[in-house]
């Protein structure tokens, strides 16, 4: 409608939409800290609630798509940090925050405190590589600092028993979460002595930053730095990092990984080494036996040349007595080894995949032939069906052509009736053209508005890209810091150029 002065008034919907767009442009993406209240989940999956503090509140809408990607559940009365854009609900004219993500309020403060402690301890050199100590290859006594319940200590015990059961394991049970956890961890570290333990593990399962905060305690970190025993840290999962991980001599991604680092040589490795030593001893003994045999042969020759016949006969008997059991023993070992090798070869041939493939191939011959015969029969039936259908189509075509030719002769249009319809459509087209011109952008420009287009990028019709949001100027000109623009008024165009403002300015300038 028009006012007495001739200006065009805005509807309620238009003013609400423009106000919502203005809020989004002015504030952009914002983070709001508050307590969740009046939380409601609609049947569509959208969440509606209010963020409040001790003096005011802000209505929020958390739509289903963003809510499904949020790992943190919404709890009534919990303090959170909501990230989103400000807008106006058009139907009610209500001011609200369109939430995109939600995180617990405490996590942000803990992350900042973690970075502060990390930088200060890093400056002191507590994480320097030259202070890292090597862990023993064969630990005799392993200390484990962890909770006596849960999956972490179970995984460590199972891994140590499997890899190196010869090592003695002592558990220092502590709480790994809560206000008293850091003190118990420090007390356990203070009990580690180098004359009793060879290596120490400090482990726990994964969790949030607040759950793992006890392992970021500064006094605990300094106690680990001064610990006389090499320490391996296995706190959390692979993505979790604590100050204990950084100060420890070695860091593992999981508690199981820490147990593996503490036992680099397993009992299986030791068995293989013993076998290698036995083979080496056997080879040396055989070499020494051959040398002694040659030496006996030399003594025999010396007896032949200069000793009595009885002494020579006695020496030969003694040599035979020493040589015969050894030869028989070697022959028995060789025969036993051959029999074992033959048995293993027979087992290997019986379990060879080729035999199983041959059996499976024989099982597939029958179904394949049946499938081939079925396909041939189905193909023949379908071919006969297509032939019959083609004949029917030809017969139907011959019947329908005369009938439709007669209908077309009856349905020919009268020229005068066609002229009347054409005039009516022309009148309707003229009315639609007048409506389109009234709703076009030129009528809007005559009311005092202008269009902003780019001068560098062109569309298919030769015009520039229309700018609808301030963020589009920053996106198109962000790479070079400048963007040529054209402001189109109703009576002409004005060429301008946007340049990136200095850091001290808060808004774009043309």
Short mmCIF file of C-alpha atoms in Angstrom, two decimals:
data_model
loop_
_atom_site.label_atom_id
_atom_site.label_comp_id
_atom_site.label_asym_id
_atom_site.label_seq_id
_atom_site.Cartn_x
_atom_site.Cartn_y
_atom_site.Cartn_z
CA UNK A 1 0.00 0.00 0.00
CA UNK A 2 1.06 3.65 -0.42
CA UNK A 3 1.26 6.38 2.22
CA UNK A 4 -0.16 9.87 1.69
CA UNK A 5 3.37 11.12 0.85
CA UNK A 6 3.70 8.58 -2.01
CA UNK A 7 6.40 6.32 -0.43
CA UNK A 8 5.97 2.53 -0.38
CA UNK A 9 5.47 0.99 3.08
CA UNK A 10 7.03 -2.36 4.15
CA UNK A 11 5.00 -5.32 5.33
CA UNK A 12 5.59 -6.92 8.72
CA UNK A 13 7.24 -9.94 7.07
CA UNK A 14 9.57 -7.69 5.04
CA UNK A 15 10.68 -5.64 8.05
CA UNK A 16 11.31 -8.82 10.10
CA UNK A 17 13.40 -10.38 7.32
CA UNK A 18 15.45 -7.21 6.78
CA UNK A 19 16.02 -6.83 10.53
CA UNK A 20 17.16 -10.48 10.75
CA UNK A 21 19.57 -9.98 7.83
CA UNK A 22 20.93 -6.82 9.46
CA UNK A 23 21.56 -8.66 12.76
CA UNK A 24 23.46 -11.42 10.96
CA UNK A 25 25.57 -8.92 9.01
CA UNK A 26 26.44 -6.74 12.01
CA UNK A 27 27.34 -9.48 14.51
CA UNK A 28 28.38 -12.32 12.20
CA UNK A 29 29.33 -15.56 13.95
CA UNK A 30 29.20 -15.14 17.75
CA UNK A 31 29.90 -17.30 20.82
CA UNK A 32 27.55 -16.99 23.78
CA UNK A 33 28.12 -18.43 27.27
CA UNK A 34 25.07 -19.27 29.34
CA UNK A 35 23.05 -21.84 31.24
CA UNK A 36 20.56 -24.04 29.33
CA UNK A 37 16.93 -23.64 30.42
CA UNK A 38 13.44 -24.40 29.04
CA UNK A 39 14.90 -27.04 26.73
CA UNK A 40 12.39 -28.68 24.35
CA UNK A 41 12.99 -31.19 21.57
CA UNK A 42 10.42 -31.11 18.75
CA UNK A 43 9.17 -34.17 16.88
CA UNK A 44 11.11 -32.93 13.83
CA UNK A 45 14.39 -33.29 15.74
CA UNK A 46 14.95 -29.51 16.28
CA UNK A 47 15.92 -28.25 19.75
CA UNK A 48 14.56 -25.03 21.27
CA UNK A 49 15.91 -23.61 24.54
CA UNK A 50 17.10 -20.44 26.25
CA UNK A 51 20.59 -19.40 27.39
CA UNK A 52 20.44 -17.40 30.60
CA UNK A 53 22.69 -15.80 33.19
CA UNK A 54 21.82 -14.11 36.47
CA UNK A 55 20.24 -11.08 34.73
CA UNK A 56 18.78 -12.01 31.29
CA UNK A 57 18.16 -14.76 28.78
CA UNK A 58 18.44 -15.38 25.00
CA UNK A 59 16.15 -17.69 22.98
CA UNK A 60 17.99 -20.27 20.85
CA UNK A 61 17.11 -22.65 17.98
CA UNK A 62 19.33 -25.70 17.36
CA UNK A 63 18.16 -27.35 14.15
CA UNK A 64 18.31 -31.12 13.58
CA UNK A 65 21.19 -31.18 11.06
CA UNK A 66 23.58 -29.31 13.40
CA UNK A 67 22.26 -31.14 16.49
CA UNK A 68 23.06 -34.55 14.97
CA UNK A 69 26.70 -33.49 14.43
CA UNK A 70 27.04 -32.29 18.03
CA UNK A 71 28.67 -34.90 20.30
CA UNK A 72 27.71 -33.06 23.51
CA UNK A 73 24.12 -33.77 24.72
CA UNK A 74 21.98 -30.87 25.92
CA UNK A 75 21.33 -30.96 29.68
CA UNK A 76 19.00 -28.65 31.59
CA UNK A 77 20.96 -26.29 33.85
CA UNK A 78 24.40 -26.97 32.26
CA UNK A 79 26.66 -24.02 31.35
CA UNK A 80 27.72 -24.21 27.69
CA UNK A 81 29.29 -22.11 24.92
CA UNK A 82 26.89 -21.82 21.92
CA UNK A 83 28.26 -20.73 18.53
CA UNK A 84 25.91 -19.35 15.86
CA UNK A 85 24.34 -16.30 14.20
CA UNK A 86 21.74 -13.86 15.51
CA UNK A 87 18.46 -13.62 13.62
CA UNK A 88 14.71 -12.95 13.93
CA UNK A 89 11.98 -15.61 13.74
CA UNK A 90 9.85 -14.00 11.02
CA UNK A 91 6.45 -15.40 11.98
CA UNK A 92 6.62 -14.12 15.59
CA UNK A 93 9.14 -11.32 15.24
CA UNK A 94 11.19 -12.97 18.02
CA UNK A 95 14.92 -12.25 18.40
CA UNK A 96 16.93 -15.53 18.70
CA UNK A 97 20.30 -17.23 18.20
CA UNK A 98 20.55 -19.82 15.39
CA UNK A 99 22.99 -22.30 17.00
CA UNK A 100 25.51 -24.21 14.88
CA UNK A 101 27.55 -25.97 17.59
CA UNK A 102 27.61 -26.37 21.39
CA UNK A 103 30.51 -27.19 23.73
CA UNK A 104 30.81 -27.34 27.53
CA UNK A 105 31.88 -23.99 28.94
CA UNK A 106 34.60 -25.51 31.12
CA UNK A 107 36.50 -27.14 28.22
CA UNK A 108 37.57 -23.79 26.77
CA UNK A 109 39.03 -22.57 30.06
CA UNK A 110 40.84 -25.85 30.61
CA UNK A 111 42.31 -25.73 27.11
CA UNK A 112 43.64 -22.21 27.71
CA UNK A 113 45.12 -23.26 31.07
CA UNK A 114 46.71 -26.31 29.39
CA UNK A 115 48.42 -24.12 26.78
CA UNK A 116 49.65 -21.69 29.44
CA UNK A 117 51.23 -24.46 31.54
CA UNK A 118 52.65 -26.15 28.45
CA UNK A 119 54.40 -23.00 27.23
CA UNK A 120 55.84 -22.20 30.69
CA UNK A 121 57.21 -25.72 31.21
CA UNK A 122 58.51 -25.79 27.65
CA UNK A 123 60.41 -22.57 28.33
CA UNK A 124 61.98 -24.21 31.40
CA UNK A 125 63.23 -27.07 29.19
CA UNK A 126 61.28 -29.82 30.95
CA UNK A 127 60.23 -31.36 27.61
CA UNK A 128 63.71 -31.21 26.03
CA UNK A 129 64.80 -34.42 24.21
CA UNK A 130 68.21 -34.44 25.93
CA UNK A 131 66.50 -35.11 29.28
CA UNK A 132 64.75 -38.26 27.98
CA UNK A 133 66.20 -41.52 29.38
CA UNK A 134 66.37 -44.88 27.62
CA UNK A 135 64.18 -47.69 28.93
CA UNK A 136 65.75 -51.11 29.68
CA UNK A 137 65.44 -53.89 27.11
CA UNK A 138 64.83 -56.62 29.75
CA UNK A 139 63.07 -55.07 32.77
CA UNK A 140 63.02 -57.21 35.90
CA UNK A 141 60.58 -55.10 37.94
CA UNK A 142 57.89 -52.87 36.35
CA UNK A 143 55.83 -50.32 38.31
CA UNK A 144 52.33 -49.49 37.06
CA UNK A 145 50.54 -46.36 38.31
CA UNK A 146 46.84 -46.60 37.41
CA UNK A 147 43.40 -47.37 38.73
CA UNK A 148 43.02 -50.96 39.94
CA UNK A 149 39.70 -51.20 38.03
CA UNK A 150 38.81 -50.49 34.43
CA UNK A 151 39.99 -51.52 31.00
CA UNK A 152 43.39 -49.76 31.12
CA UNK A 153 44.97 -51.90 33.89
CA UNK A 154 43.41 -55.03 32.40
CA UNK A 155 44.99 -54.33 29.00
CA UNK A 156 48.38 -53.60 30.60
CA UNK A 157 48.36 -56.81 32.64
CA UNK A 158 47.33 -58.95 29.69
CA UNK A 159 49.97 -57.40 27.43
CA UNK A 160 52.80 -57.75 29.97
CA UNK A 161 51.84 -61.38 30.73
CA UNK A 162 51.77 -62.20 27.05
CA UNK A 163 54.97 -60.45 26.02
CA UNK A 164 57.28 -60.85 29.04
CA UNK A 165 55.87 -62.93 31.94
CA UNK A 166 59.35 -63.08 33.56
CA UNK A 167 59.06 -59.46 34.71
CA UNK A 168 57.64 -58.67 38.15
CA UNK A 169 54.76 -56.15 38.03
CA UNK A 170 53.80 -53.93 40.99
CA UNK A 171 50.58 -51.88 40.82
CA UNK A 172 50.23 -48.55 42.63
CA UNK A 173 46.40 -48.17 42.74
CA UNK A 174 45.32 -44.53 42.46
CA UNK A 175 42.30 -42.55 41.39
CA UNK A 176 42.79 -41.25 37.85
CA UNK A 177 39.96 -38.68 37.89
CA UNK A 178 38.63 -36.18 40.38
CA UNK A 179 39.93 -33.56 42.77
CA UNK A 180 42.06 -35.99 44.83
CA UNK A 181 43.51 -37.83 41.83
CA UNK A 182 46.54 -35.55 41.28
CA UNK A 183 47.69 -35.93 44.91
CA UNK A 184 47.48 -39.73 44.76
CA UNK A 185 49.42 -39.75 41.49
CA UNK A 186 52.20 -37.60 43.02
CA UNK A 187 52.35 -39.87 46.07
CA UNK A 188 52.73 -42.95 43.85
CA UNK A 189 55.53 -41.32 41.80
CA UNK A 190 57.39 -40.38 45.00
CA UNK A 191 57.57 -44.08 45.98
CA UNK A 192 59.51 -45.06 42.84
CA UNK A 193 63.20 -45.79 43.50
CA UNK A 194 65.87 -46.76 41.01
CA UNK A 195 67.24 -49.68 43.09
CA UNK A 196 63.84 -51.44 43.10
CA UNK A 197 62.15 -50.64 39.77
CA UNK A 198 63.60 -50.70 36.24
CA UNK A 199 60.77 -48.80 34.48
CA UNK A 200 57.40 -47.23 35.45
CA UNK A 201 54.12 -46.97 33.52
CA UNK A 202 51.54 -44.26 34.21
CA UNK A 203 48.33 -45.14 32.32
CA UNK A 204 44.58 -44.58 32.10
CA UNK A 205 41.84 -44.81 29.45
CA UNK A 206 40.55 -42.01 27.25
CA UNK A 207 38.21 -39.17 28.18
CA UNK A 208 37.54 -35.47 27.81
CA UNK A 209 40.01 -32.74 28.74
CA UNK A 210 38.35 -32.34 32.12
CA UNK A 211 38.50 -36.10 32.74
CA UNK A 212 42.27 -36.13 32.03
CA UNK A 213 43.03 -32.89 33.89
CA UNK A 214 44.73 -34.65 36.82
CA UNK A 215 47.55 -35.62 34.42
CA UNK A 216 48.15 -31.91 33.66
CA UNK A 217 48.91 -31.06 37.30
CA UNK A 218 52.12 -29.01 37.45
CA UNK A 219 53.49 -30.65 40.63
CA UNK A 220 52.86 -34.11 39.12
CA UNK A 221 54.76 -33.09 35.97
CA UNK A 222 57.72 -31.88 38.04
CA UNK A 223 57.64 -35.11 40.09
CA UNK A 224 57.86 -37.16 36.87
CA UNK A 225 60.73 -34.97 35.66
CA UNK A 226 62.68 -35.67 38.89
CA UNK A 227 61.70 -39.37 39.05
CA UNK A 228 64.81 -41.64 39.24
CA UNK A 229 63.05 -44.37 37.20
CA UNK A 230 62.41 -44.06 33.43
CA UNK A 231 58.71 -43.34 32.88
CA UNK A 232 56.45 -44.39 29.99
CA UNK A 233 53.15 -42.49 29.70
CA UNK A 234 50.05 -44.09 28.16
CA UNK A 235 47.22 -41.70 29.06
CA UNK A 236 44.04 -41.60 26.96
CA UNK A 237 43.71 -42.44 23.31
CA UNK A 238 45.95 -41.49 20.40
CA UNK A 239 44.35 -38.03 20.01
CA UNK A 240 44.65 -37.18 23.73
CA UNK A 241 47.74 -35.27 24.87
CA UNK A 242 48.62 -34.38 28.49
CA UNK A 243 51.61 -32.72 30.13
CA UNK A 244 52.56 -36.13 31.58
CA UNK A 245 52.90 -37.41 28.00
CA UNK A 246 55.27 -34.54 27.16
CA UNK A 247 57.52 -34.86 30.24
CA UNK A 248 57.71 -38.68 30.25
CA UNK A 249 60.78 -40.40 28.81
CA UNK A 250 58.59 -42.21 26.28
CA UNK A 251 54.97 -41.71 25.26
CA UNK A 252 52.51 -44.35 23.97
CA UNK A 253 49.18 -43.72 22.25
CA UNK A 254 47.30 -46.17 24.51
CA UNK A 255 47.89 -48.14 27.76
CA UNK A 256 48.48 -51.26 25.66
CA UNK A 257 51.11 -49.38 23.65
CA UNK A 258 52.85 -48.34 26.90
CA UNK A 259 53.06 -51.99 27.99
CA UNK A 260 54.56 -52.89 24.61
CA UNK A 261 57.18 -50.12 24.88
CA UNK A 262 58.14 -51.37 28.36
CA UNK A 263 58.84 -54.88 26.97
CA UNK A 264 60.73 -54.38 23.68
CA UNK A 265 62.10 -57.93 23.88
CA UNK A 266 59.49 -60.66 24.36
CA UNK A 267 59.84 -64.25 25.52
CA UNK A 268 59.38 -65.32 21.91
CA UNK A 269 62.39 -63.18 20.95
CA UNK A 270 64.39 -64.80 23.78
CA UNK A 271 63.44 -68.30 22.61
CA UNK A 272 64.62 -67.49 19.12
CA UNK A 273 67.88 -66.12 20.51
CA UNK A 274 68.39 -69.31 22.58
CA UNK A 275 67.79 -71.38 19.45
CA UNK A 276 70.40 -69.34 17.58
CA UNK A 277 72.88 -69.80 20.43
CA UNK A 278 72.17 -73.57 20.48
CA UNK A 279 72.76 -73.82 16.74
CA UNK A 280 75.97 -71.83 17.11
CA UNK A 281 77.14 -74.11 19.99
CA UNK A 282 76.29 -77.21 17.93
CA UNK A 283 78.32 -75.91 15.00
CA UNK A 284 81.26 -75.07 17.27
CA UNK A 285 81.05 -78.51 18.93
CA UNK A 286 81.03 -80.24 15.56
CA UNK A 287 84.04 -78.17 14.48
CA UNK A 288 85.84 -79.03 17.70
CA UNK A 289 84.92 -82.73 17.23
CA UNK A 290 86.37 -82.71 13.76
CA UNK A 291 89.52 -81.00 15.05
CA UNK A 292 89.85 -83.59 17.82
CA UNK A 293 89.29 -86.37 15.30
CA UNK A 294 92.10 -85.00 13.19
CA UNK A 295 94.24 -84.72 16.32
CA UNK A 296 93.50 -88.38 17.16
CA UNK A 297 94.38 -89.34 13.65
CA UNK A 298 97.71 -87.57 14.10
CA UNK A 299 98.35 -89.33 17.43
CA UNK A 300 97.51 -92.64 15.80
CA UNK A 301 100.05 -91.99 13.12
CA UNK A 302 102.60 -91.08 15.78
CA UNK A 303 101.89 -94.35 17.61
CA UNK A 304 102.25 -96.24 14.36
CA UNK A 305 105.63 -94.69 13.87
CA UNK A 306 107.11 -94.88 17.38
CA UNK A 307 104.85 -96.67 19.96
CA UNK A 308 104.27 -100.32 20.97
CA UNK A 309 101.56 -102.31 19.19
CA UNK A 310 99.49 -102.74 22.37
CA UNK A 311 99.37 -99.02 23.03
CA UNK A 312 98.31 -98.46 19.45
CA UNK A 313 95.54 -101.08 19.73
CA UNK A 314 94.38 -99.54 23.01
CA UNK A 315 94.26 -96.08 21.47
CA UNK A 316 92.19 -97.37 18.56
CA UNK A 317 89.71 -99.03 20.91
CA UNK A 318 89.36 -95.82 22.89
CA UNK A 319 88.83 -93.78 19.74
CA UNK A 320 86.12 -96.18 18.57
CA UNK A 321 84.43 -96.05 21.97
CA UNK A 322 84.31 -92.24 21.82
CA UNK A 323 83.37 -91.96 18.16
CA UNK A 324 80.63 -94.61 17.91
CA UNK A 325 78.12 -93.12 20.45
CA UNK A 326 78.60 -89.68 19.00
CA UNK A 327 78.02 -90.91 15.45
CA UNK A 328 74.95 -92.90 16.48
CA UNK A 329 73.54 -89.87 18.31
CA UNK A 330 74.07 -87.61 15.32
CA UNK A 331 72.49 -90.15 12.99
CA UNK A 332 69.45 -90.47 15.28
CA UNK A 333 69.04 -86.67 15.37
CA UNK A 334 69.32 -86.45 11.60
CA UNK A 335 66.81 -89.29 11.09
CA UNK A 336 64.38 -87.69 13.55
CA UNK A 337 64.72 -84.36 11.75
CA UNK A 338 64.05 -86.00 8.39
CA UNK A 339 60.93 -87.76 9.69
CA UNK A 340 59.63 -84.50 11.12
CA UNK A 341 60.33 -82.67 7.85
CA UNK A 342 58.47 -85.38 5.89
CA UNK A 343 55.50 -85.13 8.26
CA UNK A 344 55.37 -81.35 7.93
CA UNK A 345 55.61 -81.62 4.14
CA UNK A 346 52.67 -84.06 4.06
CA UNK A 347 50.58 -81.77 6.27
CA UNK A 348 51.45 -78.78 4.08
CA UNK A 349 50.48 -80.63 0.90
CA UNK A 350 47.19 -81.76 2.48
CA UNK A 351 46.31 -78.16 3.50
CA UNK A 352 47.48 -76.57 0.22
CA UNK A 353 44.86 -74.13 -1.26
CA UNK A 354 45.16 -75.90 -4.64
CA UNK A 355 43.40 -79.00 -3.28
CA UNK A 356 40.60 -76.96 -1.82
CA UNK A 357 40.22 -75.02 -5.10
CA UNK A 358 39.96 -78.28 -7.04
CA UNK A 359 37.18 -79.49 -4.73
CA UNK A 360 35.31 -76.19 -5.03
CA UNK A 361 35.73 -76.25 -8.81
CA UNK A 362 34.17 -79.75 -8.94
CA UNK A 363 31.27 -78.54 -6.81
CA UNK A 364 30.67 -75.61 -9.20
CA UNK A 365 30.56 -77.72 -12.39
CA UNK A 366 27.03 -79.05 -11.77
CA UNK A 367 25.42 -75.65 -10.85
CA UNK A 368 27.17 -73.98 -13.80
CA UNK A 369 25.80 -76.47 -16.31
CA UNK A 370 22.31 -76.21 -14.79
CA UNK A 371 22.50 -72.41 -14.93
CA UNK A 372 23.59 -72.56 -18.59
CA UNK A 373 20.65 -74.81 -19.48
CA UNK A 374 18.23 -72.57 -17.54
CA UNK A 375 19.50 -69.45 -19.32
CA UNK A 376 19.13 -71.15 -22.71
CA UNK A 377 15.55 -72.19 -21.92
CA UNK A 378 14.62 -68.71 -20.61
CA UNK A 379 16.20 -67.09 -23.69
CA UNK A 380 14.19 -69.32 -26.02
CA UNK A 381 10.93 -68.58 -24.18
CA UNK A 382 11.57 -64.80 -24.19
CA UNK A 383 12.52 -64.85 -27.88
CA UNK A 384 9.22 -66.63 -28.70
CA UNK A 385 7.33 -64.15 -26.47
CA UNK A 386 8.91 -61.15 -28.24
CA UNK A 387 8.06 -62.62 -31.65
CA UNK A 388 4.42 -63.13 -30.64
CA UNK A 389 4.21 -59.57 -29.19
CA UNK A 390 5.71 -58.11 -32.41
CA UNK A 391 3.06 -59.85 -34.52
CA UNK A 392 0.33 -58.51 -32.24
CA UNK A 393 1.74 -54.95 -32.51
CA UNK A 394 1.69 -55.14 -36.32
CA UNK A 395 -1.93 -56.33 -36.31
CA UNK A 396 -2.93 -53.54 -33.84
CA UNK A 397 -1.13 -50.94 -36.01
CA UNK A 398 -3.08 -51.98 -39.09
CA UNK A 399 -6.34 -51.75 -37.13
CA UNK A 400 -5.67 -48.36 -35.43
CA UNK A 401 -4.31 -46.33 -38.39
CA UNK A 402 -7.70 -45.98 -40.20
CA UNK A 403 -9.48 -45.23 -36.92
CA UNK A 404 -7.09 -42.38 -35.85
CA UNK A 405 -7.02 -40.96 -39.43
CA UNK A 406 -10.82 -40.58 -39.28
CA UNK A 407 -10.59 -38.90 -35.81
CA UNK A 408 -7.97 -36.39 -37.08
CA UNK A 409 -10.20 -35.42 -40.00
CA UNK A 410 -13.08 -34.69 -37.59
CA UNK A 411 -10.87 -32.65 -35.11
CA UNK A 412 -9.59 -29.97 -37.52
CA UNK A 413 -9.83 -26.42 -36.06
CA UNK A 414 -12.05 -23.58 -37.26
CA UNK A 415 -9.84 -20.50 -38.22
CA UNK A 416 -12.21 -18.05 -36.51
CA UNK A 417 -12.12 -20.00 -33.23
CA UNK A 418 -8.31 -20.12 -33.42
CA UNK A 419 -8.17 -16.31 -33.95
CA UNK A 420 -10.35 -15.72 -30.86
CA UNK A 421 -8.08 -17.93 -28.69
CA UNK A 422 -4.96 -16.15 -30.02
CA UNK A 423 -6.35 -12.70 -29.12
CA UNK A 424 -7.27 -13.87 -25.62
CA UNK A 425 -3.74 -15.23 -24.99
CA UNK A 426 -2.19 -11.97 -26.27
CA UNK A 427 -4.32 -9.98 -23.82
CA UNK A 428 -3.26 -12.33 -20.96
CA UNK A 429 0.45 -11.99 -21.95
CA UNK A 430 0.23 -8.18 -21.92
CA UNK A 431 -1.24 -8.25 -18.40
CA UNK A 432 1.54 -10.54 -17.13
CA UNK A 433 4.18 -8.24 -18.69
CA UNK A 434 2.76 -5.24 -16.83
CA UNK A 435 2.83 -7.20 -13.55
CA UNK A 436 6.45 -8.29 -14.18
CA UNK A 437 7.52 -4.70 -14.87
CA UNK A 438 5.82 -3.51 -11.67
CA UNK A 439 7.67 -6.12 -9.60
CA UNK A 440 11.05 -5.71 -11.37
CA UNK A 441 14.23 -4.22 -9.86
CA UNK A 442 13.84 -0.91 -11.69
CA UNK A 443 10.69 -0.09 -9.71
CA UNK A 444 12.62 -0.86 -6.51
CA UNK A 445 15.47 1.45 -7.64
CA UNK A 446 13.04 4.30 -8.22
CA UNK A 447 12.14 4.07 -4.53
CA UNK A 448 15.73 5.01 -3.57
CA UNK A 449 17.54 1.64 -3.65
CA UNK A 450 20.63 0.70 -5.68
CA UNK A 451 22.19 -2.55 -6.95
CA UNK A 452 25.88 -3.45 -6.38
CA UNK A 453 27.64 -5.66 -8.92
CA UNK A 454 31.24 -6.74 -9.52
CA UNK A 455 33.15 -5.39 -12.51
CA UNK A 456 35.71 -8.21 -12.80
CA UNK A 457 33.56 -11.40 -12.96
CA UNK A 458 30.81 -11.53 -15.64
CA UNK A 459 27.83 -13.78 -16.09
CA UNK A 460 26.57 -15.13 -19.41
CA UNK A 461 24.43 -11.99 -20.13
CA UNK A 462 27.42 -9.62 -19.71
CA UNK A 463 26.42 -8.22 -16.30
CA UNK A 464 28.46 -8.53 -13.13
CA UNK A 465 27.84 -10.76 -10.11
CA UNK A 466 25.14 -9.22 -7.86
CA UNK A 467 26.33 -8.61 -4.26
CA UNK A 468 23.69 -9.53 -1.65
CA UNK A 469 25.78 -9.87 1.56
CA UNK A 470 28.76 -8.05 3.01
CA UNK A 471 30.49 -11.41 3.48
CA UNK A 472 30.47 -11.90 -0.31
CA UNK A 473 32.68 -8.81 -0.78
CA UNK A 474 35.26 -10.25 1.67
CA UNK A 475 35.06 -13.67 -0.05
CA UNK A 476 35.46 -12.36 -3.64
CA UNK A 477 38.14 -9.78 -2.83
CA UNK A 478 39.84 -11.52 0.10
CA UNK A 479 42.64 -12.97 -2.03
CA UNK A 480 43.88 -9.64 -3.52
CA UNK A 481 42.57 -7.20 -0.89
CA UNK A 482 40.60 -5.21 -3.51
CA UNK A 483 37.40 -5.68 -5.56
CA UNK A 484 36.10 -3.41 -8.40
CA UNK A 485 32.35 -2.71 -7.96
CA UNK A 486 29.57 -0.93 -9.88
CA UNK A 487 26.68 0.82 -8.02
CA UNK A 488 23.63 0.88 -10.29
CA UNK A 489 21.17 3.77 -9.58
CA UNK A 490 17.97 4.30 -11.52
CA UNK A 491 19.56 7.18 -13.50
CA UNK A 492 23.06 5.69 -14.09
CA UNK A 493 26.02 3.65 -12.81
CA UNK A 494 28.91 4.64 -10.52
CA UNK A 495 32.22 2.72 -10.54
CA UNK A 496 33.86 2.19 -7.12
CA UNK A 497 36.52 -0.10 -5.66
CA UNK A 498 36.53 -1.92 -2.29
CA UNK A 499 39.89 -2.32 -0.52
CA UNK A 500 40.67 -4.32 2.64
CA UNK A 501 40.63 -1.95 5.65
CA UNK A 502 43.63 -1.70 8.03
CA UNK A 503 43.39 -3.92 11.15
CA UNK A 504 42.28 -0.95 13.27
CA UNK A 505 39.08 -0.47 11.24
CA UNK A 506 36.05 -2.68 11.90
CA UNK A 507 34.06 -2.28 8.61
CA UNK A 508 34.76 -2.40 4.83
CA UNK A 509 35.21 0.83 2.87
CA UNK A 510 34.71 1.53 -0.88
#
